[in-house]
PDB file of C-alpha atoms in Angstrom:
ATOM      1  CA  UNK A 122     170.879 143.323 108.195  1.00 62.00           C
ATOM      2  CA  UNK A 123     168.203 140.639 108.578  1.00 67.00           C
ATOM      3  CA  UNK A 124     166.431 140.541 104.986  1.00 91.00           C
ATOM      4  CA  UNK A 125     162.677 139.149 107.084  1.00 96.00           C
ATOM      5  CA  UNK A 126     162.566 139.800 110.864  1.00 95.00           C
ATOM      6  CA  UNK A 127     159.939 138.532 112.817  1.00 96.00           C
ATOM      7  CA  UNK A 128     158.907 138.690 116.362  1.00 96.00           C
ATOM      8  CA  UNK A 129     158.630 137.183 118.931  1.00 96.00           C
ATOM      9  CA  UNK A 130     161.052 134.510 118.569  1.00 95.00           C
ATOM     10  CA  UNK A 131     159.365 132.308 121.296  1.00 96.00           C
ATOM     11  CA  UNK A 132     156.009 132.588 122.571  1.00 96.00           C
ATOM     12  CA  UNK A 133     154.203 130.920 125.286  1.00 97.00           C
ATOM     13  CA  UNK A 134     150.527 131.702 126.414  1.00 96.00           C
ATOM     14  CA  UNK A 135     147.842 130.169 127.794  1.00 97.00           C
ATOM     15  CA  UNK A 136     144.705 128.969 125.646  1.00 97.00           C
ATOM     16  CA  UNK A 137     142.123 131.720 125.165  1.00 97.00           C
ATOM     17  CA  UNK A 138     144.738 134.424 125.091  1.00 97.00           C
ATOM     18  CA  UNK A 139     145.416 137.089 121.971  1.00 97.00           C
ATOM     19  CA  UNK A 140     148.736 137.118 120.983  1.00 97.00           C
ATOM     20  CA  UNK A 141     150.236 139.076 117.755  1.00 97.00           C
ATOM     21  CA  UNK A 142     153.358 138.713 115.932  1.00 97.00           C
ATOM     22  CA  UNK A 143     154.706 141.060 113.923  1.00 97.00           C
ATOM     23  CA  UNK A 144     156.968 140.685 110.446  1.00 97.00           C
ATOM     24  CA  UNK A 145     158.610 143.098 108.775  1.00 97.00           C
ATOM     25  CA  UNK A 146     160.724 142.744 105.141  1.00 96.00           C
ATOM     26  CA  UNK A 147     163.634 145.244 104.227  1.00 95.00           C
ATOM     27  CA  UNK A 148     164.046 143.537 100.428  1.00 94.00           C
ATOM     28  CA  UNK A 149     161.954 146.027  98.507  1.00 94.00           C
ATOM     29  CA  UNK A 150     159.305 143.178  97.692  1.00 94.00           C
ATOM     30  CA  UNK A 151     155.866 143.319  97.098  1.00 92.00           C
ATOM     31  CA  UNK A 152     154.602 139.969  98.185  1.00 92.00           C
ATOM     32  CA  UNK A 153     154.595 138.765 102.000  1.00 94.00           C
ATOM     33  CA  UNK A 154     153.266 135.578 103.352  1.00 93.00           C
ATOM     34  CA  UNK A 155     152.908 133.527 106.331  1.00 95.00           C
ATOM     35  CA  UNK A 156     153.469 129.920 106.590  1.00 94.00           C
ATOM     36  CA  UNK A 157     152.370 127.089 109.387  1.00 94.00           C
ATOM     37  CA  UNK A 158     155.026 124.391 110.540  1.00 93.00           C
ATOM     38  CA  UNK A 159     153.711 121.891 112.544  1.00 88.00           C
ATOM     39  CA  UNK A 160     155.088 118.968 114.424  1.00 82.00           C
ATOM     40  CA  UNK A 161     155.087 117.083 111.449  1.00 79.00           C
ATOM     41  CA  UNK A 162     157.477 119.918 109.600  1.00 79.00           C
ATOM     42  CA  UNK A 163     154.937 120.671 107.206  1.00 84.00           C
ATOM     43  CA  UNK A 164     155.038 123.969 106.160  1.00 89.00           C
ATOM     44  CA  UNK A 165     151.570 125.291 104.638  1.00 89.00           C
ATOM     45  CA  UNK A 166     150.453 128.521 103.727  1.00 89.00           C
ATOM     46  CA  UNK A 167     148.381 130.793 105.236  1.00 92.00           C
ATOM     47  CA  UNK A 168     147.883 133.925 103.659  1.00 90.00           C
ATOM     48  CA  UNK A 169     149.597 136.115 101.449  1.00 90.00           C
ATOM     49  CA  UNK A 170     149.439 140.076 100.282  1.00 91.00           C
ATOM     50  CA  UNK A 171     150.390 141.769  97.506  1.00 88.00           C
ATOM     51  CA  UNK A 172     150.688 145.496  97.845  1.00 87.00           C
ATOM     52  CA  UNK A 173     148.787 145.074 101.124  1.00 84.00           C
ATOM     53  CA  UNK A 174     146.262 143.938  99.815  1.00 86.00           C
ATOM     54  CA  UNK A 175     145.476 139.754 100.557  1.00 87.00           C
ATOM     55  CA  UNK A 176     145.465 137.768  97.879  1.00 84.00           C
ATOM     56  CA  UNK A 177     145.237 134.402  99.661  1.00 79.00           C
ATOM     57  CA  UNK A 178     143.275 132.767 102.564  1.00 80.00           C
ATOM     58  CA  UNK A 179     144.158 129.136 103.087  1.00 80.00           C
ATOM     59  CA  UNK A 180     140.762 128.414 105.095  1.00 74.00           C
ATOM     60  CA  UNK A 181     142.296 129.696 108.325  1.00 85.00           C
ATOM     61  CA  UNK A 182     140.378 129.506 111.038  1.00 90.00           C
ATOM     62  CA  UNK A 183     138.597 133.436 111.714  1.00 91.00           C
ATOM     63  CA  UNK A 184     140.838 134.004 114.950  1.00 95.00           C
ATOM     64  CA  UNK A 185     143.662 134.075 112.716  1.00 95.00           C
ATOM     65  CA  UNK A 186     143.544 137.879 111.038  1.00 93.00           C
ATOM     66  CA  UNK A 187     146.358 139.521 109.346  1.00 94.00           C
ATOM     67  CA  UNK A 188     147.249 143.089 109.034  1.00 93.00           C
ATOM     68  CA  UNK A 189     149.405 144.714 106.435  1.00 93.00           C
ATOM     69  CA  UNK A 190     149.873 148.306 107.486  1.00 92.00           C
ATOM     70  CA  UNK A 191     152.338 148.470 103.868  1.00 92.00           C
ATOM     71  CA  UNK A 192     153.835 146.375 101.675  1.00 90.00           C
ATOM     72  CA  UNK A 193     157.104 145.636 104.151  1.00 95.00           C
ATOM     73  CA  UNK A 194     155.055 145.093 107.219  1.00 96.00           C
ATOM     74  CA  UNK A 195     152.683 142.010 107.725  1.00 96.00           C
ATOM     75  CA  UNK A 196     151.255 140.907 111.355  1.00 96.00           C
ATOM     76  CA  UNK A 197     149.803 138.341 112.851  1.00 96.00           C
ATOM     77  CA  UNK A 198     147.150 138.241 115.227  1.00 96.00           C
ATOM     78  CA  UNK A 199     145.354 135.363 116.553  1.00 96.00           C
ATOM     79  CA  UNK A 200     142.338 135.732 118.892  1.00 96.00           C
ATOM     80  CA  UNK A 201     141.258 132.781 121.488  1.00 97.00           C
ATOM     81  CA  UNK A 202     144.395 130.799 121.304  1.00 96.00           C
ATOM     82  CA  UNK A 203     143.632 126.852 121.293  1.00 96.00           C
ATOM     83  CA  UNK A 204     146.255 124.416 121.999  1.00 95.00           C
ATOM     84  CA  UNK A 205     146.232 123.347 118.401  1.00 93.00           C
ATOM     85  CA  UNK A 206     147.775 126.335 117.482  1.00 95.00           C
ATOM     86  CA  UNK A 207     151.029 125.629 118.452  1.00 96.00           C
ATOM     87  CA  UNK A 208     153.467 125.763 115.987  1.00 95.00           C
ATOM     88  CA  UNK A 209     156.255 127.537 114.190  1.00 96.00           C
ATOM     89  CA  UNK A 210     155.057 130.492 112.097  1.00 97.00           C
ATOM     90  CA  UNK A 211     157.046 131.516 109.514  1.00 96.00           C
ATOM     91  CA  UNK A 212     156.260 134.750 107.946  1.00 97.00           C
ATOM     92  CA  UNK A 213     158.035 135.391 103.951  1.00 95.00           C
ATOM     93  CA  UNK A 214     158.465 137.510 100.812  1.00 94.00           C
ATOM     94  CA  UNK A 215     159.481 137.221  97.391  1.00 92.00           C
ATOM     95  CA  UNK A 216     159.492 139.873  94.765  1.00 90.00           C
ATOM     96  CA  UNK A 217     156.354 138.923  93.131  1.00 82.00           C
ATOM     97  CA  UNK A 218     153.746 136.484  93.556  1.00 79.00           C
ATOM     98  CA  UNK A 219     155.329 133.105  92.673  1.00 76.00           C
ATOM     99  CA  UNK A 220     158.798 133.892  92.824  1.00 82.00           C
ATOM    100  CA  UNK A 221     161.822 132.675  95.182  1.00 89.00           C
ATOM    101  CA  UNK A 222     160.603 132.867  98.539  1.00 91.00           C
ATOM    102  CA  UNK A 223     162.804 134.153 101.702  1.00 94.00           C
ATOM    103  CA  UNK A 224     161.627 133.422 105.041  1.00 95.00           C
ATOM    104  CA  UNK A 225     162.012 134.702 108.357  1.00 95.00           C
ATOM    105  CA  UNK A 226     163.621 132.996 111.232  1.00 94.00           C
ATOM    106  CA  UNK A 227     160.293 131.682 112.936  1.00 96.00           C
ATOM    107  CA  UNK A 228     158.409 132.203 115.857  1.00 97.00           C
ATOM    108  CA  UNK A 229     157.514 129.339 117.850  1.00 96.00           C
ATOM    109  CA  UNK A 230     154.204 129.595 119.260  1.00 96.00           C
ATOM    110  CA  UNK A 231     153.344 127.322 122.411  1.00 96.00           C
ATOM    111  CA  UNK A 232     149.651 127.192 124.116  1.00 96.00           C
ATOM    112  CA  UNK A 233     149.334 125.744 127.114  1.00 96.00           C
TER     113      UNK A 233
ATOM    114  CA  UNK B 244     143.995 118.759  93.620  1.00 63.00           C
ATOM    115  CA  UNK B 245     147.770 118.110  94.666  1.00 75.00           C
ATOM    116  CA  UNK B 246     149.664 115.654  95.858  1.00 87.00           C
ATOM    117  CA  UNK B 247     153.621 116.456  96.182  1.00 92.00           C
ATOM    118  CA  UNK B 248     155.593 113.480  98.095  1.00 94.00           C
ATOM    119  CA  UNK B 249     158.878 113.224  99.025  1.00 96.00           C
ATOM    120  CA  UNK B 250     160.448 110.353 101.118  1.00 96.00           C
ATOM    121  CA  UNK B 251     160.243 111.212 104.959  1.00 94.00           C
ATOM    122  CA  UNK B 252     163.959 110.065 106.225  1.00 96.00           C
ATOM    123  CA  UNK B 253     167.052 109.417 104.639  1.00 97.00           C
ATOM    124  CA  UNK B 254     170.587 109.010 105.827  1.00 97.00           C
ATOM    125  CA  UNK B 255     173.797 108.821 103.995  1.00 97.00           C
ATOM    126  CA  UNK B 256     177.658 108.588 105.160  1.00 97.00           C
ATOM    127  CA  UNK B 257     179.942 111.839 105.160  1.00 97.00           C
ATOM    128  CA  UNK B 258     182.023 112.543 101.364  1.00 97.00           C
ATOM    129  CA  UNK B 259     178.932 110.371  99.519  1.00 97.00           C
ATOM    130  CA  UNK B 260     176.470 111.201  97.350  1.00 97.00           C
ATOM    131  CA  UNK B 261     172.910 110.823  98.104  1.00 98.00           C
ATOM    132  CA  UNK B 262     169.667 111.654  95.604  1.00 98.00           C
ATOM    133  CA  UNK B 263     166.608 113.028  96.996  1.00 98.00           C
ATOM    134  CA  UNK B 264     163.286 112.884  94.884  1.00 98.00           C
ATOM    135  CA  UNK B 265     160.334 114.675  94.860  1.00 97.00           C
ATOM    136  CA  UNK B 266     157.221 113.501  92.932  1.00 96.00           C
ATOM    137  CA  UNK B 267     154.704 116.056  91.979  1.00 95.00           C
ATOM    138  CA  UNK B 268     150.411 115.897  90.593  1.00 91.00           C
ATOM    139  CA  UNK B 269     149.293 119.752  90.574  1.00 85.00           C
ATOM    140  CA  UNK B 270     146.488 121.366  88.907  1.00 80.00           C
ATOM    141  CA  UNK B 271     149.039 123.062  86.638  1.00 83.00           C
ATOM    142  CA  UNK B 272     153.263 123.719  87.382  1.00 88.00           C
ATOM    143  CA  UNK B 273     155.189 127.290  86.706  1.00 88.00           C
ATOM    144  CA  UNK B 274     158.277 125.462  88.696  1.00 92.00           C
ATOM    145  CA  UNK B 275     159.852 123.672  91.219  1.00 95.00           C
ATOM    146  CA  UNK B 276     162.171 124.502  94.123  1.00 95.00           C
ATOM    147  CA  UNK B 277     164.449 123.269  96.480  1.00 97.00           C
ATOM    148  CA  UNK B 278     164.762 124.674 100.259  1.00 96.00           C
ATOM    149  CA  UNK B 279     167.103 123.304 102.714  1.00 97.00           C
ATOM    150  CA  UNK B 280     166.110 124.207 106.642  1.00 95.00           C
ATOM    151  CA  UNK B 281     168.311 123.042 109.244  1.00 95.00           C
ATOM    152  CA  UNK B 282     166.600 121.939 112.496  1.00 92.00           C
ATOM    153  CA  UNK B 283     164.657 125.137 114.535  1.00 89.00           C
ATOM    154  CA  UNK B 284     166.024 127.250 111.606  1.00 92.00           C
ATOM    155  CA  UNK B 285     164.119 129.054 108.713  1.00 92.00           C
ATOM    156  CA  UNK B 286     163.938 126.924 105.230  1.00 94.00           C
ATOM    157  CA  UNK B 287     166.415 128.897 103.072  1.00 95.00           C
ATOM    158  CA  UNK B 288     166.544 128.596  98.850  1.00 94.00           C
ATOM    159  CA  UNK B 289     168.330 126.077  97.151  1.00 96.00           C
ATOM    160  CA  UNK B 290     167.703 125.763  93.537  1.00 95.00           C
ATOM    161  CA  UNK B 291     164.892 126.384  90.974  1.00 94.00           C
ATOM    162  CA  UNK B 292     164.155 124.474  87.897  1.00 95.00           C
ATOM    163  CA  UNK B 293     161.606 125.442  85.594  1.00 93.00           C
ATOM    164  CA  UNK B 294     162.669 123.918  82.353  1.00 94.00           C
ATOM    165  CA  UNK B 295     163.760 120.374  81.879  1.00 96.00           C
ATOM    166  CA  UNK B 296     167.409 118.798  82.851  1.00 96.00           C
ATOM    167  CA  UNK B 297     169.772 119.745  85.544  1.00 96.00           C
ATOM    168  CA  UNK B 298     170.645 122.585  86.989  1.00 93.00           C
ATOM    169  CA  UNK B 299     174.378 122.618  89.039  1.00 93.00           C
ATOM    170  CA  UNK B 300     175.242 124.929  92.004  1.00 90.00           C
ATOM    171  CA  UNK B 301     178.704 123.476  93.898  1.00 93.00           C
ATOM    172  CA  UNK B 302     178.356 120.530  95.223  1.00 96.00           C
ATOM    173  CA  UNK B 303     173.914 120.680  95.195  1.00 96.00           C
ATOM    174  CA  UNK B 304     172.210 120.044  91.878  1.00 97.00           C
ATOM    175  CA  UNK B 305     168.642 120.032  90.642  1.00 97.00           C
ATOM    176  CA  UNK B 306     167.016 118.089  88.031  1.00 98.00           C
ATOM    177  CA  UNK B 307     162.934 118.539  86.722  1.00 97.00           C
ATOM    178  CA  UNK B 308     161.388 116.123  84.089  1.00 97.00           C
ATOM    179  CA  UNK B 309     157.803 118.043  83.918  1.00 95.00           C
ATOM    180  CA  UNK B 310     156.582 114.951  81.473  1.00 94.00           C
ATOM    181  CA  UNK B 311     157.415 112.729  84.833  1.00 95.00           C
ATOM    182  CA  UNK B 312     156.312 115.255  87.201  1.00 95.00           C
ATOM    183  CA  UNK B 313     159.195 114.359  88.855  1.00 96.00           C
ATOM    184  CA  UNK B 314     162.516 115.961  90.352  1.00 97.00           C
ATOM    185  CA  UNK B 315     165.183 115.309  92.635  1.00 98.00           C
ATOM    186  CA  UNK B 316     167.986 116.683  94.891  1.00 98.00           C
ATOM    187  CA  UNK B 317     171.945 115.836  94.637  1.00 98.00           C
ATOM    188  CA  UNK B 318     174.134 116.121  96.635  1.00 97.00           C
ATOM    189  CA  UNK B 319     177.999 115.531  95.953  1.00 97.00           C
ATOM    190  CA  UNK B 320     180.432 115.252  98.887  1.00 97.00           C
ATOM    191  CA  UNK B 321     178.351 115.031 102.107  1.00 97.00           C
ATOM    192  CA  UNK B 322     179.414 117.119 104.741  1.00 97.00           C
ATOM    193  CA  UNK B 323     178.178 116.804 107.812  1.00 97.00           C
ATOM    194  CA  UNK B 324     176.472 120.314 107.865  1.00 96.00           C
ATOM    195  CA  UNK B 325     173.894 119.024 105.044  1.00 97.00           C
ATOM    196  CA  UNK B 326     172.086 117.172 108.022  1.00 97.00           C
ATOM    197  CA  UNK B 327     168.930 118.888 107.426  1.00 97.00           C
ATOM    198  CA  UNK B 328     165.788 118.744 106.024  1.00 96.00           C
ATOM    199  CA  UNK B 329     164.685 119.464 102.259  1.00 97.00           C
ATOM    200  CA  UNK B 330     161.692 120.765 100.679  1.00 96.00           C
ATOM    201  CA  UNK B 331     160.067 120.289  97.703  1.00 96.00           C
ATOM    202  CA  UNK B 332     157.745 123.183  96.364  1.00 94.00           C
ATOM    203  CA  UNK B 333     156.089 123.511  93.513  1.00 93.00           C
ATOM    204  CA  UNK B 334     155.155 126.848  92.170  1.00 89.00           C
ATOM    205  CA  UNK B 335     151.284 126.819  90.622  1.00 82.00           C
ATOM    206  CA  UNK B 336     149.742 128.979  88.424  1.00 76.00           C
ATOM    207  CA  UNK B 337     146.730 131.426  89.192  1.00 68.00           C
ATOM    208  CA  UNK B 338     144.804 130.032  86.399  1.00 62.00           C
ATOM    209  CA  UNK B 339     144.143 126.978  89.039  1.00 60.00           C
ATOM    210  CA  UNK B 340     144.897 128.710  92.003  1.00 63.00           C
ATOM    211  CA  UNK B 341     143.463 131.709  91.918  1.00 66.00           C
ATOM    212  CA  UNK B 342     146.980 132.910  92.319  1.00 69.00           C
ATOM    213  CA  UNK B 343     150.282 131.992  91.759  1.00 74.00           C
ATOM    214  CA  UNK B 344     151.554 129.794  95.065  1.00 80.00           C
ATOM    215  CA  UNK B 345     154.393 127.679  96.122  1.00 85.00           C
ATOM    216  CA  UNK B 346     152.481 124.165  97.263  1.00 87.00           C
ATOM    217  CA  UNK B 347     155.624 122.328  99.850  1.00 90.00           C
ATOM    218  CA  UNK B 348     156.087 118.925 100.257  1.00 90.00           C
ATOM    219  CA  UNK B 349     156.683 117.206 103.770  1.00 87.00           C
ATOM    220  CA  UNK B 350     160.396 117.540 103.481  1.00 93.00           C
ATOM    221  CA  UNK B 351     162.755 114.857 103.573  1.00 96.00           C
ATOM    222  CA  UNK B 352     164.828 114.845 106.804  1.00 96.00           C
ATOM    223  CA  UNK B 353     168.593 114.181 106.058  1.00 97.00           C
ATOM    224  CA  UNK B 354     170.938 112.695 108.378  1.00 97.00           C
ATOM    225  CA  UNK B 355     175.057 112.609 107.875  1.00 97.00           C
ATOM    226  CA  UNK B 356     177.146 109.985 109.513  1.00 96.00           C
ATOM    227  CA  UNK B 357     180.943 110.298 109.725  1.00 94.00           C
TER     228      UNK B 357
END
């Protein structure tokens, strides 16, 4: 059983498209994030909820917008895709705030 | 502000040991981890240190000095599998972040000869 499942795996779109991805955590934890890889493999955060409700905003642009229908479900939507965008997105969870953090397989996100 | 650096390459031969560090300046530390993510994988937990000294798991150990704000990676008997790259993330407290987070470092991309 995958602990964080994410999806798509692989996305490619053109600029000024929506696109969503969804996440979904099976661990029992109250704490989901998602992260930003870029080329450069640095991985930064993006937001995070606790208990559905969002606890952190890294200055994301406002076409990012994250949903978190409950606590083991946390999606991704991004409005007027710009080729900057591309990246991996990782979405995560941990038990609490602060603790060990397990992350999802990815999904690679390419505008063209 | 933060700063957490790690160097950006390293390689080492197959059955040696090789030391990666990680230097750390936060606005306050609740602990330091270590995640290993092999290339178009997910990063995937290592170790965390939150007091002082080393920590051993197999053939990986940690090590934290908080005084230093420094800490770094061993690993005993390369195999050729440990070609990856490894993060550095420092856990920071809500007091200066509003809440707790885990800040990551570049990463430090490891290559294995035979």
């Amino acid at each position: 059983d995958t602990a964080v499942s994410q999806t798509p795996k692989y996305l490619v779109t053109q600029m000024g498209n929506d696109k969503s991805i969804k996440c979904e955590q099976n661990l029992g934890h109250d704490t989901m994030y998602w992260y930003k890889q870029d080329s450069k493999k640095f991985l930064k955060i993006m937001f995070s909820y606790n208990n559905k409700e969002l606890i952190i905003n890294e200055t994301v642009p406002n076409r990012f917008s994250p949903k978190s229908p409950d606590k083991a479900h946390l999606n991704l939507h991004i409005n007027s895709l710009e080729l900057g965008d591309s990246a991996v997105y990782f979405c995560a969870s941990s038990q609490e705030v602060g603790n060990t953090i397990y992350f999802g397989e990815g999904s690679w996100l390419t505008v063209v | 502000g933060q700063n957490i650096d790690q160097p950006t390459e390293m390689t080492a031969t197959e059955g040696a040991i090789v030391q990666i560090n990680c230097t750390y300046q936060t606005s306050g530390f609740n602990g330091l981890f270590w995640y290993q993510q092999h290339a178009g994988e997910a990063p995937t937990f290592l170790s965390y240190n939150v007091l002082d000294g080393l920590e051993e798991k197999g053939r990986f150990s940690s090590f934290l000095s908080r005084s230093k704000g420094y800490s770094y990676l061993l690993l005993k008997e390369l195999q050729m599998k440990d070609s990856a790259s490894y993060l550095c993330a420092v856990r920071a407290p809500a007091w200066a972040y509003n809440t707790d987070k885990l800040i990551f470092g570049t990463g430090t991309r490891l290559q294995v000869f035979p």
